[in-house]
GROMACS .gro file of C-alpha atoms in nm:
model
  263
    1MET     CA    1   1.728   0.187  -2.262
    2ASN     CA    2   1.824   0.185  -1.871
    3LYS     CA    3   1.584   0.000  -1.701
    4TYR     CA    4   1.592  -0.035  -1.319
    5GLN     CA    5   1.330  -0.236  -1.081
    6TYR     CA    6   1.383  -0.173  -0.706
    7ASP     CA    7   1.189  -0.293  -0.371
    8ALA     CA    8   0.987  -0.062  -0.146
    9PHE     CA    9   1.296   0.080   0.018
   10GLY     CA   10   1.503   0.140  -0.306
   11ASN     CA   11   1.722  -0.174  -0.289
   12THR     CA   12   1.787  -0.265  -0.677
   13VAL     CA   13   1.627  -0.572  -0.797
   14GLU     CA   14   1.718  -0.558  -1.135
   15ALA     CA   15   1.920  -0.314  -1.344
   16VAL     CA   16   2.002  -0.270  -1.688
   17GLU     CA   17   2.209   0.014  -1.754
   18LYS     CA   18   2.314   0.073  -2.140
   19VAL     CA   19   2.422   0.470  -2.075
   20HIS     CA   20   2.556   0.521  -1.737
   21ASN     CA   21   2.309   0.691  -1.505
   22ARG     CA   22   2.349   0.832  -1.154
   23PHE     CA   23   2.000   0.918  -1.069
   24ARG     CA   24   1.791   0.647  -0.955
   25TYR     CA   25   1.556   0.547  -0.695
   26ALA     CA   26   1.293   0.807  -0.663
   27GLY     CA   27   1.525   1.009  -0.876
   28GLU     CA   28   1.783   1.061  -0.632
   29GLN     CA   29   2.149   1.082  -0.671
   30TYR     CA   30   2.309   0.750  -0.619
   31ASP     CA   31   2.659   0.695  -0.483
   32GLN     CA   32   2.790   0.356  -0.627
   33VAL     CA   33   3.083   0.348  -0.401
   34THR     CA   34   2.880   0.365  -0.059
   35GLY     CA   35   2.575   0.254  -0.205
   36GLN     CA   36   2.363   0.521  -0.051
   37TYR     CA   37   2.142   0.810  -0.209
   38TYR     CA   38   2.243   1.175  -0.144
   39LEU     CA   39   1.902   1.328  -0.027
   40ARG     CA   40   2.094   1.711   0.011
   41ALA     CA   41   2.084   1.697   0.361
   42ARG     CA   42   2.137   1.376   0.449
   43PHE     CA   43   2.234   1.049   0.270
   44TYR     CA   44   2.045   0.741   0.273
   45ASN     CA   45   2.096   0.368   0.282
   46PRO     CA   46   1.842   0.148   0.125
   47VAL     CA   47   1.983  -0.159   0.275
   48VAL     CA   48   1.875  -0.072   0.620
   49GLY     CA   49   1.580   0.155   0.509
   50ARG     CA   50   1.720   0.460   0.703
   51PHE     CA   51   1.954   0.789   0.692
   52THR     CA   52   2.317   0.730   0.789
   53GLN     CA   53   2.284   1.123   0.989
   54GLU     CA   54   2.026   1.217   1.225
   55ASP     CA   55   1.751   1.464   1.161
   56THR     CA   56   1.835   1.812   1.260
   57TYR     CA   57   1.488   1.854   1.367
   58ARG     CA   58   1.373   1.660   1.689
   59GLY     CA   59   1.008   1.728   1.670
   60ASP     CA   60   0.920   1.500   1.396
   61GLY     CA   61   0.948   1.147   1.596
   62LEU     CA   62   1.179   1.004   1.832
   63ASN     CA   63   1.350   0.787   1.560
   64LEU     CA   64   1.578   1.066   1.442
   65TYR     CA   65   1.715   0.815   1.145
   66ALA     CA   66   1.379   0.707   0.966
   67TYR     CA   67   1.298   0.737   0.621
   68VAL     CA   68   0.957   0.852   0.519
   69SER     CA   69   0.813   0.729   0.862
   70ASN     CA   70   0.888   0.383   0.706
   71ASN     CA   71   0.653   0.400   0.451
   72PRO     CA   72   0.831   0.465   0.113
   73VAL     CA   73   0.513   0.336  -0.090
   74ASN     CA   74   0.326   0.640  -0.016
   75TYR     CA   75   0.574   0.881   0.056
   76ILE     CA   76   0.924   1.036  -0.065
   77ASP     CA   77   1.168   1.254   0.049
   78PRO     CA   78   1.351   1.487  -0.176
   79SER     CA   79   1.519   1.747   0.080
   80GLY     CA   80   1.663   1.460   0.351
   81TYR     CA   81   1.420   1.671   0.619
   82CYS     CA   82   1.054   1.562   0.537
   83ALA     CA   83   0.855   1.279   0.386
   84ALA     CA   84   0.612   1.446   0.091
   85LYS     CA   85   0.335   1.233  -0.061
   86SER     CA   86   0.475   1.052  -0.358
   87ASN     CA   87   0.157   1.091  -0.542
   88LEU     CA   88   0.066   1.425  -0.684
   89PHE     CA   89  -0.294   1.356  -0.761
   90GLU     CA   90  -0.323   1.270  -0.359
   91ARG     CA   91  -0.141   1.584  -0.292
   92GLY     CA   92  -0.440   1.840  -0.463
   93TYR     CA   93  -0.422   2.180  -0.431
   94ASN     CA   94  -0.273   2.196  -0.085
   95PRO     CA   95   0.031   1.997  -0.030
   96LYS     CA   96   0.217   1.965   0.308
   97PRO     CA   97   0.507   2.185   0.376
   98GLY     CA   98   0.808   2.078   0.111
   99GLU     CA   99   0.554   1.918  -0.140
  100ARG     CA  100   0.489   2.017  -0.475
  101SER     CA  101   0.100   2.072  -0.553
  102MET     CA  102  -0.080   1.949  -0.884
  103THR     CA  103  -0.127   2.204  -1.154
  104LYS     CA  104  -0.457   2.327  -1.254
  105ALA     CA  105  -0.418   2.133  -1.557
  106GLN     CA  106  -0.287   1.786  -1.426
  107TRP     CA  107  -0.579   1.811  -1.206
  108LYS     CA  108  -0.858   1.872  -1.432
  109GLU     CA  109  -0.640   1.590  -1.671
  110GLN     CA  110  -0.723   1.319  -1.353
  111TYR     CA  111  -1.047   1.437  -1.302
  112ARG     CA  112  -1.157   1.384  -1.674
  113LYS     CA  113  -0.965   1.050  -1.697
  114GLN     CA  114  -1.165   0.939  -1.380
  115ARG     CA  115  -1.510   1.062  -1.510
  116LEU     CA  116  -1.417   0.893  -1.853
  117GLU     CA  117  -1.339   0.549  -1.659
  118LYS     CA  118  -1.616   0.572  -1.378
  119PRO     CA  119  -1.897   0.460  -1.578
  120LYS     CA  120  -1.691   0.126  -1.688
  121ALA     CA  121  -1.735  -0.177  -1.471
  122PHE     CA  122  -1.418  -0.358  -1.328
  123GLY     CA  123  -1.590  -0.677  -1.415
  124LYS     CA  124  -1.449  -0.969  -1.211
  125TYR     CA  125  -1.216  -0.705  -1.022
  126SER     CA  126  -1.504  -0.494  -0.920
  127THR     CA  127  -1.537  -0.414  -0.521
  128ALA     CA  128  -1.815  -0.301  -0.299
  129ILE     CA  129  -1.656   0.013  -0.248
  130ASP     CA  130  -1.572   0.169  -0.623
  131ASP     CA  131  -1.816   0.402  -0.609
  132LYS     CA  132  -1.657   0.550  -0.312
  133VAL     CA  133  -1.319   0.602  -0.422
  134THR     CA  134  -1.104   0.774  -0.716
  135VAL     CA  135  -0.863   0.582  -0.897
  136ILE     CA  136  -0.497   0.757  -0.906
  137GLU     CA  137  -0.187   0.634  -1.062
  138LYS     CA  138  -0.126   0.298  -0.990
  139GLN     CA  139   0.145   0.217  -0.737
  140SER     CA  140   0.417  -0.053  -0.780
  141LEU     CA  141   0.367  -0.340  -0.520
  142PRO     CA  142   0.641  -0.625  -0.409
  143GLU     CA  143   0.612  -0.907  -0.656
  144TRP     CA  144   0.521  -1.164  -0.420
  145MET     CA  145   0.235  -0.943  -0.298
  146LYS     CA  146   0.070  -0.922  -0.646
  147PRO     CA  147  -0.045  -1.261  -0.692
  148THR     CA  148  -0.230  -1.232  -0.370
  149PHE     CA  149  -0.502  -1.006  -0.609
  150THR     CA  150  -0.699  -1.221  -0.852
  151ASP     CA  151  -0.480  -1.237  -1.194
  152SER     CA  152  -0.224  -1.019  -1.029
  153GLU     CA  153  -0.472  -0.717  -1.091
  154TYR     CA  154  -0.510  -0.432  -0.868
  155ARG     CA  155  -0.611  -0.072  -0.875
  156THR     CA  156  -0.443   0.195  -0.617
  157VAL     CA  157  -0.726   0.457  -0.532
  158VAL     CA  158  -0.776   0.749  -0.280
  159THR     CA  159  -1.108   0.722  -0.060
  160ASN     CA  160  -1.331   1.000  -0.095
  161GLU     CA  161  -1.494   0.922   0.292
  162ASP     CA  162  -1.502   0.746   0.538
  163ILE     CA  163  -1.528   0.407   0.453
  164ILE     CA  164  -1.580   0.067   0.721
  165LEU     CA  165  -1.398  -0.230   0.652
  166TYR     CA  166  -1.325  -0.575   0.818
  167ARG     CA  167  -1.033  -0.807   0.913
  168VAL     CA  168  -1.053  -1.156   1.062
  169TYR     CA  169  -0.781  -1.222   1.304
  170GLY     CA  170  -0.654  -1.432   1.569
  171GLY     CA  171  -0.378  -1.650   1.609
  172LYS     CA  172  -0.074  -1.514   1.435
  173ALA     CA  173  -0.257  -1.324   1.238
  174LYS     CA  174  -0.315  -0.948   1.401
  175ASP     CA  175  -0.571  -0.716   1.428
  176THR     CA  176  -0.356  -0.490   1.235
  177GLY     CA  177  -0.249  -0.659   0.983
  178ALA     CA  178  -0.248  -0.525   0.577
  179PHE     CA  179  -0.537  -0.717   0.425
  180VAL     CA  180  -0.903  -0.632   0.491
  181THR     CA  181  -1.211  -0.689   0.306
  182THR     CA  182  -1.538  -0.477   0.269
  183ALA     CA  183  -1.835  -0.695   0.413
  184PRO     CA  184  -1.811  -0.861   0.752
  185ALA     CA  185  -1.781  -1.260   0.758
  186GLY     CA  186  -2.064  -1.484   0.811
  187ASN     CA  187  -1.830  -1.733   0.962
  188ARG     CA  188  -1.535  -1.885   1.018
  189ILE     CA  189  -1.500  -2.128   0.756
  190GLN     CA  190  -1.684  -1.895   0.528
  191ALA     CA  191  -1.406  -1.653   0.596
  192LYS     CA  192  -1.148  -1.930   0.521
  193ILE     CA  193  -1.266  -2.032   0.206
  194ASP     CA  194  -1.394  -1.691   0.060
  195SER     CA  195  -1.096  -1.482   0.177
  196ALA     CA  196  -0.839  -1.775   0.092
  197LEU     CA  197  -0.688  -1.808   0.459
  198LEU     CA  198  -0.436  -2.071   0.439
  199PRO     CA  199  -0.402  -2.271   0.743
  200GLU     CA  200   0.002  -2.251   0.740
  201TRP     CA  201  -0.025  -1.905   0.824
  202GLY     CA  202  -0.152  -1.946   1.149
  203GLY     CA  203  -0.443  -1.740   1.165
  204SER     CA  204  -0.740  -1.872   1.392
  205LYS     CA  205  -1.023  -1.626   1.235
  206GLU     CA  206  -1.145  -1.646   1.600
  207PHE     CA  207  -1.230  -1.227   1.593
  208GLU     CA  208  -1.294  -0.956   1.349
  209ALA     CA  209  -1.216  -0.645   1.369
  210LYS     CA  210  -1.428  -0.304   1.229
  211ILE     CA  211  -1.204  -0.070   1.059
  212LEU     CA  212  -1.289   0.292   0.994
  213VAL     CA  213  -1.060   0.415   0.724
  214PRO     CA  214  -1.075   0.796   0.688
  215LYS     CA  215  -1.150   0.975   0.381
  216GLY     CA  216  -0.827   1.083   0.164
  217THR     CA  217  -0.654   0.718   0.239
  218VAL     CA  218  -0.459   0.557  -0.034
  219LEU     CA  219  -0.558   0.178  -0.094
  220ASN     CA  220  -0.518  -0.085  -0.343
  221ILE     CA  221  -0.782  -0.306  -0.414
  222GLY     CA  222  -0.900  -0.597  -0.616
  223LYS     CA  223  -1.033  -0.952  -0.549
  224ILE     CA  224  -0.861  -1.254  -0.337
  225ALA     CA  225  -0.692  -1.479  -0.528
  226PRO     CA  226  -0.740  -1.849  -0.482
  227GLN     CA  227  -0.487  -2.038  -0.294
  228THR     CA  228  -0.377  -2.371  -0.257
  229ILE     CA  229  -0.327  -2.595   0.088
  230LYS     CA  230  -0.001  -2.783   0.030
  231SER     CA  231  -0.071  -3.073   0.237
  232THR     CA  232  -0.365  -3.165   0.080
  233GLY     CA  233  -0.404  -2.983  -0.252
  234THR     CA  234  -0.764  -2.832  -0.126
  235VAL     CA  235  -0.782  -2.497  -0.336
  236LEU     CA  236  -0.969  -2.234  -0.122
  237LYS     CA  237  -1.118  -2.014  -0.386
  238GLY     CA  238  -1.101  -1.645  -0.250
  239GLY     CA  239  -1.339  -1.417  -0.442
  240ASP     CA  240  -1.399  -1.153  -0.186
  241ASP     CA  241  -1.295  -0.782  -0.219
  242GLN     CA  242  -0.918  -0.716  -0.118
  243ILE     CA  243  -0.831  -0.398   0.004
  244LEU     CA  244  -0.434  -0.348   0.086
  245LEU     CA  245  -0.410  -0.084   0.360
  246PRO     CA  246  -0.138   0.190   0.412
  247GLN     CA  247   0.163   0.016   0.597
  248ASN     CA  248   0.194   0.106   0.942
  249TRP     CA  249  -0.189   0.196   0.973
  250PRO     CA  250  -0.306   0.358   1.291
  251LYS     CA  251  -0.434   0.103   1.537
  252ASP     CA  252  -0.697   0.360   1.664
  253TRP     CA  253  -0.891   0.274   1.309
  254ILE     CA  254  -1.041   0.025   1.470
  255ILE     CA  255  -1.386   0.109   1.594
  256GLY     CA  256  -1.468  -0.212   1.706
  257SER     CA  257  -1.431  -0.630   1.731
  258ARG     CA  258  -1.646  -0.925   1.743
  259SER     CA  259  -1.633  -1.293   1.814
  260VAL     CA  260  -1.675  -1.464   1.449
  261PRO     CA  261  -1.914  -1.781   1.468
  262SER     CA  262  -1.708  -2.125   1.425
  263ALA     CA  263  -1.981  -2.213   1.148
   0.00000   0.00000   0.00000
C-alpha cells in the first residue's frame, strides 16, 4: 500500500511506496527526474509553487506563472490552464468552465448526510455559525496549524449566507490575517485570553476589523486551543470560536473597524 503526504503546494512531506506510482499530488503525473508535475499544458514546480512556462492566456492576471491563484487548498488545475474548485460539493450544479460538476446522486447523498448530521451538536467544538453553514469534505490543513484548534478538531464548511466575523489586530498582526472569530472583543485583555494571543506573536490587539464573509465561502471552523506564554508559563485558555478564512481573502470583505478598549 502506498502512502503520501504533501504540503499545500504539493511538496512531498512523507512517501511510503511499495508499488511504483507516477501519479501523485492532486492525482497528477509526477516526473521524478525534474521533480515537477505534468499538468498537460504546462509543468508545475511545487518547490516554488509556480508553473515553469507562462500562461498562454494573458487575461487571467499579471502573474502568468501563478498556480491556482496561490490557493492550492481550495483549487486544483487539472488542465494547466485554469483553476478549478477542488471540492465537488462546493461546485454544485453550476461549475465554472473546466470544472466537473457534482452528479445529482452525489448531491443528494451529501445533502442526506448533512440532514442527518445537522441535529447533532458538535459538543465542545460547536461554534456560533453552525446553523449558517454546511459541513463539506474535510480539507487537510498543514500539520502546524491543526493544534491551534482545540484537540486539533476542526471541520470544513461552506457558508449558506453572508456571515459577519471579527478579527483583532495591531502591531505585527494585520487586519487581513487568516484567523477570525464570531463575536466582537469585549476588551484587549479578554481578547488575549479567549483568543489565546501570545505576546511573542507581536499583536497589539488595539483594533478590531468587522468582516463580511459572503455566501458560498469555504471555511475551516472549531474552537481556539489554549496557548502557553513561554517566558512565564501562563496559560491563555482560548475557547472562543476559531474560523480560518481562505488564503489571501480580499481586503474589501472588511466593512468596518474600531478601537478595542484596553480593559
